[in-house]
PDB file of N, CA and C in Angstrom:
ATOM      1  N   MET A  10      23.334 -96.006 -42.758  1.00  0.00           N
ATOM      2  CA  MET A  10      22.590 -97.227 -43.028  1.00  0.00           C
ATOM      3  C   MET A  10      21.716 -96.990 -44.260  1.00  0.00           C
ATOM      4  N   GLU A  11      21.616 -98.009 -45.087  1.00  0.00           N
ATOM      5  CA  GLU A  11      20.809 -97.929 -46.309  1.00  0.00           C
ATOM      6  C   GLU A  11      19.326 -97.811 -45.967  1.00  0.00           C
ATOM      7  N   THR A  12      18.614 -97.084 -46.806  1.00  0.00           N
ATOM      8  CA  THR A  12      17.188 -96.881 -46.574  1.00  0.00           C
ATOM      9  C   THR A  12      16.432 -98.202 -46.581  1.00  0.00           C
ATOM     10  N   SER A  13      16.736 -99.060 -47.521  1.00  0.00           N
ATOM     11  CA  SER A  13      16.009-100.336 -47.612  1.00  0.00           C
ATOM     12  C   SER A  13      16.245-101.200 -46.382  1.00  0.00           C
ATOM     13  N   LYS A  14      17.455-101.179 -45.834  1.00  0.00           N
ATOM     14  CA  LYS A  14      17.731-101.949 -44.616  1.00  0.00           C
ATOM     15  C   LYS A  14      17.019-101.328 -43.420  1.00  0.00           C
ATOM     16  N   LEU A  15      16.959-100.000 -43.384  1.00  0.00           N
ATOM     17  CA  LEU A  15      16.281 -99.314 -42.291  1.00  0.00           C
ATOM     18  C   LEU A  15      14.786 -99.610 -42.313  1.00  0.00           C
ATOM     19  N   ILE A  16      14.200 -99.555 -43.505  1.00  0.00           N
ATOM     20  CA  ILE A  16      12.767 -99.833 -43.652  1.00  0.00           C
ATOM     21  C   ILE A  16      12.460-101.280 -43.289  1.00  0.00           C
ATOM     22  N   ALA A  17      13.357-102.194 -43.648  1.00  0.00           N
ATOM     23  CA  ALA A  17      13.134-103.614 -43.374  1.00  0.00           C
ATOM     24  C   ALA A  17      13.077-103.902 -41.879  1.00  0.00           C
ATOM     25  N   ARG A  18      13.620-103.036 -41.048  1.00  0.00           N
ATOM     26  CA  ARG A  18      13.630-103.255 -39.600  1.00  0.00           C
ATOM     27  C   ARG A  18      12.268-102.993 -38.964  1.00  0.00           C
ATOM     28  N   PHE A  19      11.380-102.274 -39.667  1.00  0.00           N
ATOM     29  CA  PHE A  19      10.086-101.910 -39.098  1.00  0.00           C
ATOM     30  C   PHE A  19       8.967-102.713 -39.752  1.00  0.00           C
ATOM     31  N   PRO A  20       7.924-103.001 -38.968  1.00  0.00           N
ATOM     32  CA  PRO A  20       6.770-103.713 -39.544  1.00  0.00           C
ATOM     33  C   PRO A  20       6.084-102.844 -40.598  1.00  0.00           C
ATOM     34  N   PRO A  21       5.506-103.455 -41.611  1.00  0.00           N
ATOM     35  CA  PRO A  21       4.865-102.707 -42.704  1.00  0.00           C
ATOM     36  C   PRO A  21       3.766-101.749 -42.237  1.00  0.00           C
ATOM     37  N   PHE A  22       2.996-102.126 -41.220  1.00  0.00           N
ATOM     38  CA  PHE A  22       1.921-101.234 -40.770  1.00  0.00           C
ATOM     39  C   PHE A  22       2.483 -99.936 -40.187  1.00  0.00           C
ATOM     40  N   LEU A  23       3.658 -99.984 -39.556  1.00  0.00           N
ATOM     41  CA  LEU A  23       4.259 -98.755 -39.042  1.00  0.00           C
ATOM     42  C   LEU A  23       4.734 -97.858 -40.177  1.00  0.00           C
ATOM     43  N   ILE A  24       5.259 -98.466 -41.215  1.00  0.00           N
ATOM     44  CA  ILE A  24       5.701 -97.692 -42.376  1.00  0.00           C
ATOM     45  C   ILE A  24       4.498 -97.030 -43.040  1.00  0.00           C
ATOM     46  N   LEU A  25       3.424 -97.811 -43.197  1.00  0.00           N
ATOM     47  CA  LEU A  25       2.193 -97.273 -43.795  1.00  0.00           C
ATOM     48  C   LEU A  25       1.622 -96.154 -42.922  1.00  0.00           C
ATOM     49  N   LEU A  26       1.618 -96.369 -41.623  1.00  0.00           N
ATOM     50  CA  LEU A  26       1.125 -95.344 -40.690  1.00  0.00           C
ATOM     51  C   LEU A  26       1.953 -94.073 -40.803  1.00  0.00           C
ATOM     52  N   ALA A  27       3.258 -94.215 -40.893  1.00  0.00           N
ATOM     53  CA  ALA A  27       4.128 -93.046 -41.024  1.00  0.00           C
ATOM     54  C   ALA A  27       3.850 -92.303 -42.324  1.00  0.00           C
ATOM     55  N   LEU A  28       3.636 -93.026 -43.410  1.00  0.00           N
ATOM     56  CA  LEU A  28       3.342 -92.391 -44.696  1.00  0.00           C
ATOM     57  C   LEU A  28       1.996 -91.666 -44.666  1.00  0.00           C
ATOM     58  N   VAL A  29       1.003 -92.296 -44.042  1.00  0.00           N
ATOM     59  CA  VAL A  29      -0.315 -91.669 -43.939  1.00  0.00           C
ATOM     60  C   VAL A  29      -0.226 -90.401 -43.087  1.00  0.00           C
ATOM     61  N   CYS A  30       0.473 -90.490 -41.969  1.00  0.00           N
ATOM     62  CA  CYS A  30       0.628 -89.310 -41.105  1.00  0.00           C
ATOM     63  C   CYS A  30       1.373 -88.189 -41.829  1.00  0.00           C
ATOM     64  N   ALA A  31       2.387 -88.546 -42.598  1.00  0.00           N
ATOM     65  CA  ALA A  31       3.135 -87.543 -43.353  1.00  0.00           C
ATOM     66  C   ALA A  31       2.229 -86.872 -44.380  1.00  0.00           C
ATOM     67  N   ALA A  32       1.390 -87.657 -45.048  1.00  0.00           N
ATOM     68  CA  ALA A  32       0.475 -87.093 -46.044  1.00  0.00           C
ATOM     69  C   ALA A  32      -0.549 -86.175 -45.384  1.00  0.00           C
ATOM     70  N   ILE A  33      -1.078 -86.597 -44.239  1.00  0.00           N
ATOM     71  CA  ILE A  33      -2.050 -85.770 -43.529  1.00  0.00           C
ATOM     72  C   ILE A  33      -1.388 -84.477 -43.056  1.00  0.00           C
ATOM     73  N   GLY A  34      -0.202 -84.594 -42.494  1.00  0.00           N
ATOM     74  CA  GLY A  34       0.514 -83.411 -42.021  1.00  0.00           C
ATOM     75  C   GLY A  34       0.835 -82.456 -43.148  1.00  0.00           C
ATOM     76  N   GLY A  35       1.248 -83.009 -44.286  1.00  0.00           N
ATOM     77  CA  GLY A  35       1.531 -82.157 -45.443  1.00  0.00           C
ATOM     78  C   GLY A  35       0.289 -81.443 -45.930  1.00  0.00           C
ATOM     79  N   GLY A  36      -0.826 -82.159 -45.954  1.00  0.00           N
ATOM     80  CA  GLY A  36      -2.091 -81.546 -46.377  1.00  0.00           C
ATOM     81  C   GLY A  36      -2.544 -80.456 -45.420  1.00  0.00           C
ATOM     82  N   LEU A  37      -2.406 -80.720 -44.129  1.00  0.00           N
ATOM     83  CA  LEU A  37      -2.779 -79.707 -43.141  1.00  0.00           C
ATOM     84  C   LEU A  37      -1.880 -78.482 -43.244  1.00  0.00           C
ATOM     85  N   GLY A  38      -0.598 -78.722 -43.442  1.00  0.00           N
ATOM     86  CA  GLY A  38       0.341 -77.609 -43.584  1.00  0.00           C
ATOM     87  C   GLY A  38       0.030 -76.769 -44.809  1.00  0.00           C
ATOM     88  N   LEU A  39      -0.293 -77.440 -45.896  1.00  0.00           N
ATOM     89  CA  LEU A  39      -0.638 -76.733 -47.129  1.00  0.00           C
ATOM     90  C   LEU A  39      -1.910 -75.917 -46.946  1.00  0.00           C
ATOM     91  N   GLY A  40      -2.905 -76.525 -46.308  1.00  0.00           N
ATOM     92  CA  GLY A  40      -4.166 -75.809 -46.065  1.00  0.00           C
ATOM     93  C   GLY A  40      -3.970 -74.612 -45.163  1.00  0.00           C
ATOM     94  N   ALA A  41      -3.188 -74.787 -44.104  1.00  0.00           N
ATOM     95  CA  ALA A  41      -2.932 -73.676 -43.180  1.00  0.00           C
ATOM     96  C   ALA A  41      -2.163 -72.565 -43.882  1.00  0.00           C
ATOM     97  N   GLY A  42      -1.195 -72.933 -44.694  1.00  0.00           N
ATOM     98  CA  GLY A  42      -0.421 -71.930 -45.434  1.00  0.00           C
ATOM     99  C   GLY A  42      -1.292 -71.141 -46.393  1.00  0.00           C
ATOM    100  N   ALA A  43      -2.202 -71.832 -47.067  1.00  0.00           N
ATOM    101  CA  ALA A  43      -3.104 -71.159 -47.997  1.00  0.00           C
ATOM    102  C   ALA A  43      -4.042 -70.212 -47.249  1.00  0.00           C
ATOM    103  N   LEU A  44      -4.528 -70.651 -46.106  1.00  0.00           N
ATOM    104  CA  LEU A  44      -5.431 -69.817 -45.307  1.00  0.00           C
ATOM    105  C   LEU A  44      -4.723 -68.552 -44.823  1.00  0.00           C
ATOM    106  N   ILE A  45      -3.524 -68.725 -44.332  1.00  0.00           N
ATOM    107  CA  ILE A  45      -2.754 -67.564 -43.864  1.00  0.00           C
ATOM    108  C   ILE A  45      -2.458 -66.623 -45.026  1.00  0.00           C
ATOM    109  N   GLY A  46      -2.106 -67.184 -46.173  1.00  0.00           N
ATOM    110  CA  GLY A  46      -1.851 -66.359 -47.353  1.00  0.00           C
ATOM    111  C   GLY A  46      -3.071 -65.552 -47.763  1.00  0.00           C
ATOM    112  N   ASP A  47      -4.240 -66.193 -47.729  1.00  0.00           N
ATOM    113  CA  ASP A  47      -5.477 -65.492 -48.070  1.00  0.00           C
ATOM    114  C   ASP A  47      -5.769 -64.372 -47.080  1.00  0.00           C
ATOM    115  N   GLN A  48      -5.537 -64.635 -45.801  1.00  0.00           N
ATOM    116  CA  GLN A  48      -5.780 -63.609 -44.791  1.00  0.00           C
ATOM    117  C   GLN A  48      -4.842 -62.423 -44.984  1.00  0.00           C
ATOM    118  N   LEU A  49      -3.578 -62.704 -45.259  1.00  0.00           N
ATOM    119  CA  LEU A  49      -2.622 -61.621 -45.472  1.00  0.00           C
ATOM    120  C   LEU A  49      -2.984 -60.801 -46.706  1.00  0.00           C
ATOM    121  N   GLN A  50      -3.396 -61.486 -47.756  1.00  0.00           N
ATOM    122  CA  GLN A  50      -3.789 -60.772 -48.973  1.00  0.00           C
ATOM    123  C   GLN A  50      -5.024 -59.911 -48.709  1.00  0.00           C
ATOM    124  N   GLY A  51      -5.975 -60.445 -47.945  1.00  0.00           N
ATOM    125  CA  GLY A  51      -7.167 -59.671 -47.604  1.00  0.00           C
ATOM    126  C   GLY A  51      -6.830 -58.440 -46.774  1.00  0.00           C
ATOM    127  N   GLN A  52      -5.901 -58.598 -45.831  1.00  0.00           N
ATOM    128  CA  GLN A  52      -5.489 -57.462 -45.013  1.00  0.00           C
ATOM    129  C   GLN A  52      -4.779 -56.411 -45.859  1.00  0.00           C
ATOM    130  N   GLU A  53      -3.975 -56.870 -46.817  1.00  0.00           N
ATOM    131  CA  GLU A  53      -3.268 -55.932 -47.700  1.00  0.00           C
ATOM    132  C   GLU A  53      -4.257 -55.143 -48.551  1.00  0.00           C
ATOM    133  N   MET A  54      -5.264 -55.818 -49.067  1.00  0.00           N
ATOM    134  CA  MET A  54      -6.274 -55.130 -49.878  1.00  0.00           C
ATOM    135  C   MET A  54      -7.047 -54.124 -49.024  1.00  0.00           C
ATOM    136  N   GLN A  55      -7.385 -54.526 -47.795  1.00  0.00           N
ATOM    137  CA  GLN A  55      -8.104 -53.624 -46.897  1.00  0.00           C
ATOM    138  C   GLN A  55      -7.247 -52.397 -46.579  1.00  0.00           C
ATOM    139  N   GLN A  56      -5.950 -52.608 -46.368  1.00  0.00           N
ATOM    140  CA  GLN A  56      -5.038 -51.500 -46.074  1.00  0.00           C
ATOM    141  C   GLN A  56      -4.968 -50.546 -47.269  1.00  0.00           C
ATOM    142  N   GLN A  57      -4.918 -51.088 -48.480  1.00  0.00           N
ATOM    143  CA  GLN A  57      -4.879 -50.250 -49.675  1.00  0.00           C
ATOM    144  C   GLN A  57      -6.157 -49.429 -49.806  1.00  0.00           C
ATOM    145  N   GLN A  58      -7.290 -50.055 -49.510  1.00  0.00           N
ATOM    146  CA  GLN A  58      -8.565 -49.333 -49.581  1.00  0.00           C
ATOM    147  C   GLN A  58      -8.618 -48.221 -48.541  1.00  0.00           C
ATOM    148  N   GLN A  59      -8.126 -48.510 -47.348  1.00  0.00           N
ATOM    149  CA  GLN A  59      -8.114 -47.482 -46.304  1.00  0.00           C
ATOM    150  C   GLN A  59      -7.177 -46.338 -46.670  1.00  0.00           C
ATOM    151  N   ASP A  60      -6.016 -46.660 -47.235  1.00  0.00           N
ATOM    152  CA  ASP A  60      -5.079 -45.624 -47.665  1.00  0.00           C
ATOM    153  C   ASP A  60      -5.695 -44.729 -48.733  1.00  0.00           C
ATOM    154  N   GLU A  61      -6.419 -45.332 -49.664  1.00  0.00           N
ATOM    155  CA  GLU A  61      -7.072 -44.564 -50.723  1.00  0.00           C
ATOM    156  C   GLU A  61      -8.153 -43.663 -50.134  1.00  0.00           C
ATOM    157  N   GLN A  62      -8.907 -44.185 -49.166  1.00  0.00           N
ATOM    158  CA  GLN A  62      -9.940 -43.372 -48.519  1.00  0.00           C
ATOM    159  C   GLN A  62      -9.304 -42.200 -47.774  1.00  0.00           C
ATOM    160  N   ILE A  63      -8.193 -42.432 -47.121  1.00  0.00           N
ATOM    161  CA  ILE A  63      -7.482 -41.353 -46.419  1.00  0.00           C
ATOM    162  C   ILE A  63      -7.042 -40.282 -47.414  1.00  0.00           C
ATOM    163  N   ARG A  64      -6.522 -40.699 -48.576  1.00  0.00           N
ATOM    164  CA  ARG A  64      -6.108 -39.728 -49.605  1.00  0.00           C
ATOM    165  C   ARG A  64      -7.303 -38.909 -50.096  1.00  0.00           C
ATOM    166  N   ARG A  65      -8.429 -39.579 -50.315  1.00  0.00           N
ATOM    167  CA  ARG A  65      -9.628 -38.850 -50.765  1.00  0.00           C
ATOM    168  C   ARG A  65     -10.099 -37.872 -49.691  1.00  0.00           C
ATOM    169  N   ASN A  66     -10.096 -38.313 -48.444  1.00  0.00           N
ATOM    170  CA  ASN A  66     -10.523 -37.436 -47.349  1.00  0.00           C
ATOM    171  C   ASN A  66      -9.590 -36.231 -47.231  1.00  0.00           C
ATOM    172  N   GLN A  67      -8.300 -36.452 -47.368  1.00  0.00           N
ATOM    173  CA  GLN A  67      -7.334 -35.357 -47.269  1.00  0.00           C
ATOM    174  C   GLN A  67      -7.532 -34.362 -48.408  1.00  0.00           C
ATOM    175  N   ALA A  68      -7.786 -34.868 -49.609  1.00  0.00           N
ATOM    176  CA  ALA A  68      -8.017 -33.986 -50.752  1.00  0.00           C
ATOM    177  C   ALA A  68      -9.281 -33.137 -50.528  1.00  0.00           C
ATOM    178  N   GLU A  69     -10.325 -33.765 -50.004  1.00  0.00           N
ATOM    179  CA  GLU A  69     -11.565 -33.029 -49.729  1.00  0.00           C
ATOM    180  C   GLU A  69     -11.340 -31.994 -48.630  1.00  0.00           C
ATOM    181  N   LEU A  70     -10.601 -32.339 -47.615  1.00  0.00           N
ATOM    182  CA  LEU A  70     -10.291 -31.388 -46.543  1.00  0.00           C
ATOM    183  C   LEU A  70      -9.498 -30.199 -47.080  1.00  0.00           C
ATOM    184  N   ASP A  71      -8.523 -30.471 -47.925  1.00  0.00           N
ATOM    185  CA  ASP A  71      -7.736 -29.386 -48.528  1.00  0.00           C
ATOM    186  C   ASP A  71      -8.621 -28.478 -49.370  1.00  0.00           C
ATOM    187  N   ARG A  72      -9.531 -29.081 -50.136  1.00  0.00           N
ATOM    188  CA  ARG A  72     -10.441 -28.295 -50.970  1.00  0.00           C
ATOM    189  C   ARG A  72     -11.318 -27.389 -50.106  1.00  0.00           C
ATOM    190  N   GLN A  73     -11.836 -27.961 -49.016  1.00  0.00           N
ATOM    191  CA  GLN A  73     -12.701 -27.182 -48.133  1.00  0.00           C
ATOM    192  C   GLN A  73     -11.924 -26.059 -47.438  1.00  0.00           C
ATOM    193  N   ARG A  74     -10.686 -26.306 -47.080  1.00  0.00           N
ATOM    194  CA  ARG A  74      -9.869 -25.252 -46.464  1.00  0.00           C
ATOM    195  C   ARG A  74      -9.634 -24.107 -47.443  1.00  0.00           C
ATOM    196  N   GLN A  75      -9.353 -24.451 -48.693  1.00  0.00           N
ATOM    197  CA  GLN A  75      -9.142 -23.417 -49.709  1.00  0.00           C
ATOM    198  C   GLN A  75     -10.414 -22.608 -49.917  1.00  0.00           C
ATOM    199  N   GLU A  76     -11.536 -23.302 -49.954  1.00  0.00           N
ATOM    200  CA  GLU A  76     -12.818 -22.616 -50.133  1.00  0.00           C
ATOM    201  C   GLU A  76     -13.101 -21.692 -48.954  1.00  0.00           C
ATOM    202  N   LEU A  77     -12.811 -22.142 -47.741  1.00  0.00           N
ATOM    203  CA  LEU A  77     -13.017 -21.322 -46.554  1.00  0.00           C
ATOM    204  C   LEU A  77     -12.125 -20.083 -46.589  1.00  0.00           C
ATOM    205  N   GLU A  78     -10.878 -20.238 -46.981  1.00  0.00           N
ATOM    206  CA  GLU A  78      -9.969 -19.098 -47.086  1.00  0.00           C
ATOM    207  C   GLU A  78     -10.468 -18.098 -48.131  1.00  0.00           C
ATOM    208  N   LYS A  79     -10.994 -18.615 -49.216  1.00  0.00           N
ATOM    209  CA  LYS A  79     -11.537 -17.759 -50.274  1.00  0.00           C
ATOM    210  C   LYS A  79     -12.713 -16.946 -49.738  1.00  0.00           C
ATOM    211  N   ILE A  80     -13.593 -17.600 -48.970  1.00  0.00           N
ATOM    212  CA  ILE A  80     -14.758 -16.920 -48.394  1.00  0.00           C
ATOM    213  C   ILE A  80     -14.304 -15.870 -47.385  1.00  0.00           C
ATOM    214  N   LYS A  81     -13.318 -16.232 -46.560  1.00  0.00           N
ATOM    215  CA  LYS A  81     -12.801 -15.277 -45.566  1.00  0.00           C
ATOM    216  C   LYS A  81     -12.205 -14.044 -46.252  1.00  0.00           C
ATOM    217  N   ARG A  82     -11.434 -14.261 -47.300  1.00  0.00           N
ATOM    218  CA  ARG A  82     -10.843 -13.133 -48.024  1.00  0.00           C
ATOM    219  C   ARG A  82     -11.917 -12.266 -48.662  1.00  0.00           C
ATOM    220  N   GLY A  83     -12.963 -12.865 -49.138  1.00  0.00           N
ATOM    221  CA  GLY A  83     -14.040 -12.115 -49.749  1.00  0.00           C
ATOM    222  C   GLY A  83     -14.834 -11.294 -48.758  1.00  0.00           C
ATOM    223  N   SER A  84     -14.962 -11.759 -47.530  1.00  0.00           N
ATOM    224  CA  SER A  84     -15.739 -11.012 -46.539  1.00  0.00           C
ATOM    225  C   SER A  84     -14.921  -9.940 -45.860  1.00  0.00           C
ATOM    226  N   GLU A  85     -13.618  -9.912 -46.062  1.00  0.00           N
ATOM    227  CA  GLU A  85     -12.767  -8.891 -45.459  1.00  0.00           C
ATOM    228  C   GLU A  85     -12.918  -7.547 -46.177  1.00  0.00           C
ATOM    229  N   TYR A  86     -13.372  -7.561 -47.389  1.00  0.00           N
ATOM    230  CA  TYR A  86     -13.432  -6.322 -48.163  1.00  0.00           C
ATOM    231  C   TYR A  86     -14.761  -5.667 -48.090  1.00  0.00           C
TER     232      TYR A  86
END
């Protein structure tokens, strides 16, 4: 069935209501999508920061272990 014939079967206020609801739904969907995207990006940044902190902590731990081994070797003599 042609779109114009289909539209002609419904009262104008129902068509307007459907268009308004579609616009509201589209806006809500867009807003929700943006919010979820922002949250995911924030979580990704937080994960990167935590990974970097873990790398720094591991490097410091390795340094301290080497220093401890050096001290142990020095006290053996």
